[in-house]
Short mmCIF file of C-alpha atoms in Angstrom, two decimals:
data_model
loop_
_atom_site.label_atom_id
_atom_site.label_comp_id
_atom_site.label_asym_id
_atom_site.label_seq_id
_atom_site.Cartn_x
_atom_site.Cartn_y
_atom_site.Cartn_z
CA MET A 12 -9.44 38.13 -7.74
CA LYS A 13 -8.63 38.56 -11.11
CA THR A 14 -10.49 36.62 -13.99
CA LEU A 15 -8.87 34.59 -16.75
CA ASN A 16 -10.77 35.89 -19.83
CA ASN A 17 -10.56 33.90 -22.98
CA HIS A 18 -10.08 30.38 -21.72
CA VAL A 19 -12.01 27.43 -21.39
CA ILE A 20 -11.28 24.73 -19.21
CA LEU A 21 -12.30 21.19 -20.88
CA PHE A 22 -13.67 18.93 -18.02
CA ASP A 23 -14.88 15.29 -17.85
CA ASN A 24 -18.71 15.35 -17.32
CA GLU A 25 -18.53 11.83 -16.26
CA CYS A 26 -16.46 12.60 -13.03
CA PRO A 27 -18.03 14.14 -9.84
CA MET A 28 -14.89 15.62 -8.81
CA CYS A 29 -13.98 17.71 -12.05
CA TYR A 30 -17.60 18.98 -12.16
CA ALA A 31 -17.59 20.57 -8.92
CA TYR A 32 -13.90 22.54 -8.59
CA THR A 33 -14.62 23.48 -12.51
CA LYS A 34 -17.63 25.04 -11.37
CA ALA A 35 -16.28 26.53 -8.30
CA PHE A 36 -13.71 28.03 -10.62
CA VAL A 37 -16.36 30.01 -12.84
CA LYS A 38 -18.46 30.71 -9.57
CA THR A 39 -15.45 32.27 -7.84
CA GLY A 40 -14.56 34.41 -10.96
CA MET A 41 -11.38 32.96 -11.21
CA LEU A 42 -12.71 32.05 -14.81
CA ALA A 43 -15.42 34.04 -16.91
CA LYS A 44 -19.03 32.73 -17.17
CA GLY A 45 -19.08 30.21 -19.82
CA GLY A 46 -14.81 29.34 -19.46
CA ARG A 47 -15.47 25.74 -18.63
CA GLU A 48 -17.07 23.06 -21.27
CA ALA A 49 -17.46 19.17 -21.11
CA TYR A 50 -14.66 17.75 -23.35
CA GLN A 51 -17.31 15.22 -24.37
CA SER A 52 -19.39 17.84 -25.96
CA MET A 53 -16.98 20.44 -26.89
CA SER A 54 -17.13 22.89 -30.04
CA GLU A 55 -15.13 22.27 -32.66
CA ASN A 56 -14.28 26.13 -32.70
CA ILE A 57 -12.86 26.17 -29.22
CA CYS A 58 -9.37 24.71 -30.76
CA PRO A 59 -9.22 22.00 -33.50
CA LEU A 60 -5.38 21.49 -31.76
CA VAL A 61 -6.64 19.94 -28.19
CA ASP A 62 -5.70 16.70 -28.12
CA LYS A 63 -9.28 14.58 -26.98
CA GLN A 64 -7.36 11.90 -25.14
CA ARG A 65 -4.71 13.72 -23.82
CA ALA A 66 -7.66 16.03 -22.29
CA ALA A 67 -9.35 12.92 -20.92
CA ASN A 68 -6.30 12.24 -19.02
CA GLU A 69 -5.21 15.45 -17.67
CA ILE A 70 -7.74 18.43 -17.94
CA ALA A 71 -6.85 20.99 -20.68
CA LEU A 72 -7.20 24.54 -20.59
CA VAL A 73 -7.68 26.16 -24.05
CA ASN A 74 -6.60 29.95 -24.87
CA THR A 75 -9.27 31.08 -27.37
CA GLU A 76 -7.61 33.83 -28.38
CA ASN A 77 -4.16 32.08 -29.78
CA GLY A 78 -5.20 28.58 -29.34
CA GLU A 79 -2.63 27.73 -26.53
CA VAL A 80 -3.43 24.35 -24.70
CA THR A 81 -2.26 23.62 -21.47
CA TYR A 82 -2.80 19.83 -19.90
CA GLY A 83 -3.18 18.31 -16.45
CA ILE A 84 -1.66 20.51 -13.23
CA GLN A 85 -0.27 23.13 -15.13
CA SER A 86 -4.05 23.81 -15.97
CA LEU A 87 -4.75 24.32 -12.65
CA PHE A 88 -1.71 26.73 -11.89
CA LYS A 89 -2.40 28.84 -14.54
CA ILE A 90 -5.77 29.52 -13.55
CA ILE A 91 -4.58 29.70 -9.62
CA ALA A 92 -1.64 32.08 -10.43
CA HIS A 93 -3.46 34.43 -12.73
CA ALA A 94 -5.93 35.02 -9.83
CA MET A 95 -3.68 34.81 -7.33
CA PRO A 96 -0.19 35.90 -8.51
CA ILE A 97 1.36 35.30 -4.64
CA PHE A 98 1.38 31.37 -6.16
CA LYS A 99 3.69 32.46 -8.99
CA PRO A 100 6.75 31.71 -7.45
CA LEU A 101 6.06 28.38 -6.00
CA PHE A 102 4.40 27.19 -8.99
CA LEU A 103 7.80 27.82 -10.67
CA PHE A 104 9.67 26.10 -7.87
CA GLY A 105 10.99 23.13 -9.98
CA PRO A 106 10.50 20.12 -6.86
CA PHE A 107 7.13 21.51 -6.00
CA VAL A 108 5.53 20.80 -9.55
CA TYR A 109 7.12 17.61 -9.88
CA LEU A 110 5.55 16.58 -6.47
CA MET A 111 2.38 18.32 -7.48
CA ARG A 112 2.19 16.55 -11.38
CA LYS A 113 2.38 13.24 -9.82
CA PHE A 114 -0.10 13.92 -7.19
CA TYR A 115 -2.06 15.09 -9.95
CA ALA A 116 -1.85 12.26 -12.17
CA PHE A 117 -2.11 9.87 -9.21
CA ILE A 118 -5.93 11.52 -8.56
CA SER A 119 -6.33 11.61 -12.21
CA TYR A 120 -5.90 8.00 -13.49
CA ASN A 121 -7.71 6.78 -10.37
CA ARG A 122 -10.73 9.56 -10.39
CA LYS A 123 -12.96 6.77 -11.76
CA VAL A 124 -12.81 4.58 -9.19
CA ILE A 125 -12.43 7.07 -6.32
CA ILE A 126 -16.13 8.92 -7.25
CA PRO A 127 -17.52 6.84 -9.76
CA ALA A 128 -20.29 7.50 -12.59
CA ALA A 129 -22.11 6.09 -14.80
CA VAL A 130 -19.90 6.00 -18.01
CA LYS A 131 -22.04 6.81 -21.09
CA GLU A 132 -20.96 4.88 -24.34
CA ASN A 133 -19.03 6.02 -27.21
CA THR A 134 -17.14 8.29 -25.12
CA ILE A 135 -13.58 9.06 -24.49
CA GLN A 136 -12.34 7.49 -21.56
CA PRO A 137 -8.89 8.42 -19.29
CA SER A 138 -6.19 5.88 -20.30
CA PHE A 139 -5.63 3.41 -17.81
CA LYS A 140 -1.86 3.24 -16.43
CA ILE A 141 -1.30 0.60 -14.15
CA GLN A 142 1.56 2.12 -12.10
CA TYR A 143 -1.05 4.34 -10.43
CA ARG A 144 -3.62 1.89 -9.99
CA LEU A 145 -1.14 -0.32 -8.11
CA ALA A 146 -0.08 2.85 -6.07
CA TYR A 147 -3.66 3.65 -5.03
CA LEU A 148 -4.49 -0.11 -4.33
CA LEU A 149 -1.21 0.26 -1.64
CA PHE A 150 -2.12 3.73 -0.74
CA THR A 151 -5.42 2.73 0.29
CA TRP A 152 -4.73 -0.90 1.75
CA PHE A 153 -2.07 1.02 4.08
CA ILE A 154 -4.38 3.89 5.33
CA THR A 155 -7.37 1.78 5.90
CA ALA A 156 -5.23 -1.30 7.90
CA TYR A 157 -3.96 1.56 9.68
CA ILE A 158 -7.03 2.90 11.27
CA LEU A 159 -8.48 0.03 11.50
CA THR A 160 -5.62 -1.42 13.67
CA ALA A 161 -6.30 1.65 16.02
CA TYR A 162 -10.01 0.85 15.78
CA ALA A 163 -9.81 -2.58 16.91
CA HIS A 164 -8.56 -1.66 20.32
CA LEU A 165 -12.15 -0.38 20.79
CA LEU A 166 -13.64 -3.79 20.24
CA THR A 167 -11.75 -5.77 22.76
CA ASP A 168 -14.93 -6.55 24.63
CA PHE A 169 -16.56 -8.13 21.78
CA VAL A 170 -13.35 -9.21 19.22
CA PRO A 171 -10.23 -10.46 20.03
CA LEU A 172 -7.28 -7.87 19.49
CA GLY A 173 -4.99 -10.21 17.50
CA SER A 174 -1.47 -9.10 16.30
CA GLN A 175 -0.67 -5.87 15.21
CA TYR A 176 -0.31 -6.79 11.69
CA ARG A 177 -4.03 -8.73 11.79
CA GLU A 178 -5.38 -5.52 9.85
CA TYR A 179 -2.99 -5.47 7.14
CA LEU A 180 -3.29 -8.87 6.66
CA ILE A 181 -6.95 -8.79 6.28
CA CYS A 182 -7.40 -5.78 4.21
CA GLY A 183 -4.24 -7.55 1.84
CA GLY A 184 -6.22 -10.53 1.96
CA GLN A 185 -9.44 -8.76 0.53
CA ILE A 186 -8.00 -7.45 -2.34
CA PHE A 187 -6.12 -11.03 -2.96
CA PHE A 188 -9.58 -13.19 -2.54
CA GLN A 189 -11.65 -10.48 -4.72
CA GLY A 190 -8.82 -10.27 -7.13
CA ILE A 191 -9.26 -14.21 -7.76
CA ILE A 192 -13.12 -14.26 -7.72
CA ILE A 193 -13.41 -11.83 -10.40
CA VAL A 194 -10.63 -12.79 -12.67
CA PHE A 195 -12.90 -15.81 -13.20
CA TYR A 196 -16.21 -13.73 -13.32
CA LYS A 197 -14.88 -10.90 -15.33
CA LYS A 198 -11.52 -10.77 -15.84
CA GLU A 199 -11.84 -7.30 -17.99
CA LYS A 200 -13.08 -5.63 -14.86
CA ILE A 201 -10.12 -6.31 -12.43
CA TRP A 202 -8.60 -3.24 -12.33
CA ASP A 203 -12.21 -0.66 -11.92
CA TYR A 204 -13.09 -3.22 -9.35
CA LEU A 205 -10.32 -3.83 -7.03
CA GLY A 206 -9.99 0.19 -7.04
CA ASN A 207 -13.38 0.56 -6.13
CA ILE A 208 -13.27 -2.17 -3.27
CA MET A 209 -10.69 -0.24 -1.75
CA THR A 210 -11.97 2.97 -2.23
CA ILE A 211 -14.92 1.78 -0.04
CA SER A 212 -12.57 0.28 2.27
CA LEU A 213 -10.83 3.68 2.73
CA ALA A 214 -14.10 5.67 3.32
CA GLY A 215 -15.20 2.87 5.74
CA ALA A 216 -11.89 3.29 8.02
CA LEU A 217 -12.17 7.42 7.34
CA LEU A 218 -15.76 7.24 9.22
CA PHE A 219 -13.97 5.40 12.46
CA LEU A 220 -11.99 8.73 12.59
CA PRO A 221 -14.38 10.63 14.49
CA VAL A 222 -14.79 7.93 16.94
CA LEU A 223 -11.21 7.78 17.38
CA VAL A 224 -10.73 11.00 18.42
CA ILE A 225 -13.95 11.65 20.69
CA ALA A 226 -12.61 8.04 22.32
CA GLN A 227 -9.67 9.52 23.58
CA TYR A 228 -11.88 12.35 25.95
CA LEU A 229 -15.09 10.29 26.51
CA ASN A 230 -15.65 7.19 28.45
CA ILE A 231 -18.05 5.68 25.75
CA PRO A 232 -19.62 2.36 26.34
CA SER A 233 -17.77 -0.27 25.07
CA ILE A 234 -21.38 -1.65 22.84
CA PHE A 235 -21.40 1.89 20.81
CA PHE A 236 -18.52 0.55 19.35
CA ILE A 237 -19.41 -2.44 18.04
CA LEU A 238 -22.55 -1.06 16.90
CA TYR A 239 -21.11 1.58 15.53
CA PHE A 240 -18.74 -0.58 13.45
CA LEU A 241 -21.66 -2.73 12.17
CA MET A 242 -23.31 0.10 10.97
CA VAL A 243 -20.40 1.23 8.72
CA ALA A 244 -20.02 -1.99 7.35
CA GLY A 245 -23.60 -1.98 6.48
CA LEU A 246 -23.03 1.24 4.71
CA MET A 247 -19.95 0.00 2.96
CA PHE A 248 -21.83 -2.89 1.74
CA LEU A 249 -24.62 -0.61 0.08
CA GLU A 250 -21.87 1.16 -1.34
CA HIS A 251 -20.50 -2.36 -2.80
CA LEU A 252 -23.93 -3.00 -4.37
CA ARG A 253 -24.24 0.78 -5.83
CA ARG A 254 -20.69 0.53 -7.52
CA SER A 255 -21.13 -3.08 -8.78
CA LYS A 256 -24.28 -2.14 -10.91
CA LEU A 257 -22.14 0.40 -11.77
CA LEU A 258 -19.57 -1.89 -12.99
CA HIS A 259 -22.64 -4.18 -14.45
CA LEU A 260 -21.31 -7.07 -11.96
CA GLY A 261 -24.57 -7.79 -10.48
CA TRP A 262 -24.48 -9.58 -6.75
CA ALA A 263 -21.81 -12.24 -7.38
CA MET A 264 -18.87 -9.87 -5.86
CA SER A 265 -21.13 -8.12 -3.26
CA ILE A 266 -21.74 -11.79 -1.94
CA THR A 267 -18.16 -13.12 -2.11
CA TRP A 268 -17.19 -9.49 -0.60
CA VAL A 269 -19.54 -10.41 2.55
CA LEU A 270 -18.14 -14.55 2.53
CA TYR A 271 -14.75 -12.94 3.00
CA ARG A 272 -15.55 -11.30 5.87
CA LEU A 273 -17.46 -13.73 7.07
CA ILE A 274 -14.46 -16.41 6.47
CA VAL A 275 -12.18 -13.76 8.54
CA LEU A 276 -14.65 -13.33 11.28
CA GLY A 277 -14.96 -17.16 11.90
CA LEU A 278 -10.93 -16.98 11.75
CA ILE A 279 -10.35 -14.38 14.33
CA PHE A 280 -12.57 -16.06 16.91
CA THR A 281 -11.15 -19.91 16.17
CA LEU A 282 -7.61 -19.19 15.95
#
């Protein structure tokens, strides 16, 4: 594997994902030692031409010899293609480049709600683009509801099955209900909060996948499924508390988050 020398990648040190994959580039030898630096603390002599706001939006790769800067998916393509030239033709294929550029933007503009971290004051933050946040909310809503619809069939000894669209309505209702609450509570946090709660919902749903697979092959007592569901719900609540703290929202949104679920549960058993 060839090392891309004389290049520095500028990552976001407030983004755990960015920290991890840039560290992997160095550890695997794709970048030289010292080939990564946080854009928040980058030296001015690295390259005075770096657009700091764009570097916050799309990871920047600086050629320290000639000052050339690439951003976003092109930075990653350049590193990977140099290390593994076999991928060069793929990275020049227009439709693939277009799709990967959109996928990169989808992740990058939502990274603060996918894996949040404490944000330091007076640091450049990624721009907010509502189209990518709405796309993220729709994506997580659909995947979460789809998985929960499948898991609901394992809970029929305890919870009425309901229609095939019930979980979609519940997940969508959560966005609507909590969205109304936070508009009156802290309107400026609405998009960050909604992104975070849908990440929690998606993570909870993904935890059900192993059980769904195992249930196809093993005869498991039905009590296990409801206990596992309650355990996942408890973990989701703890994660909601953690993320609310990072957003400086206190307990209010966690209380209404639980309240919504109690209202839904009551409606399921009464309707």
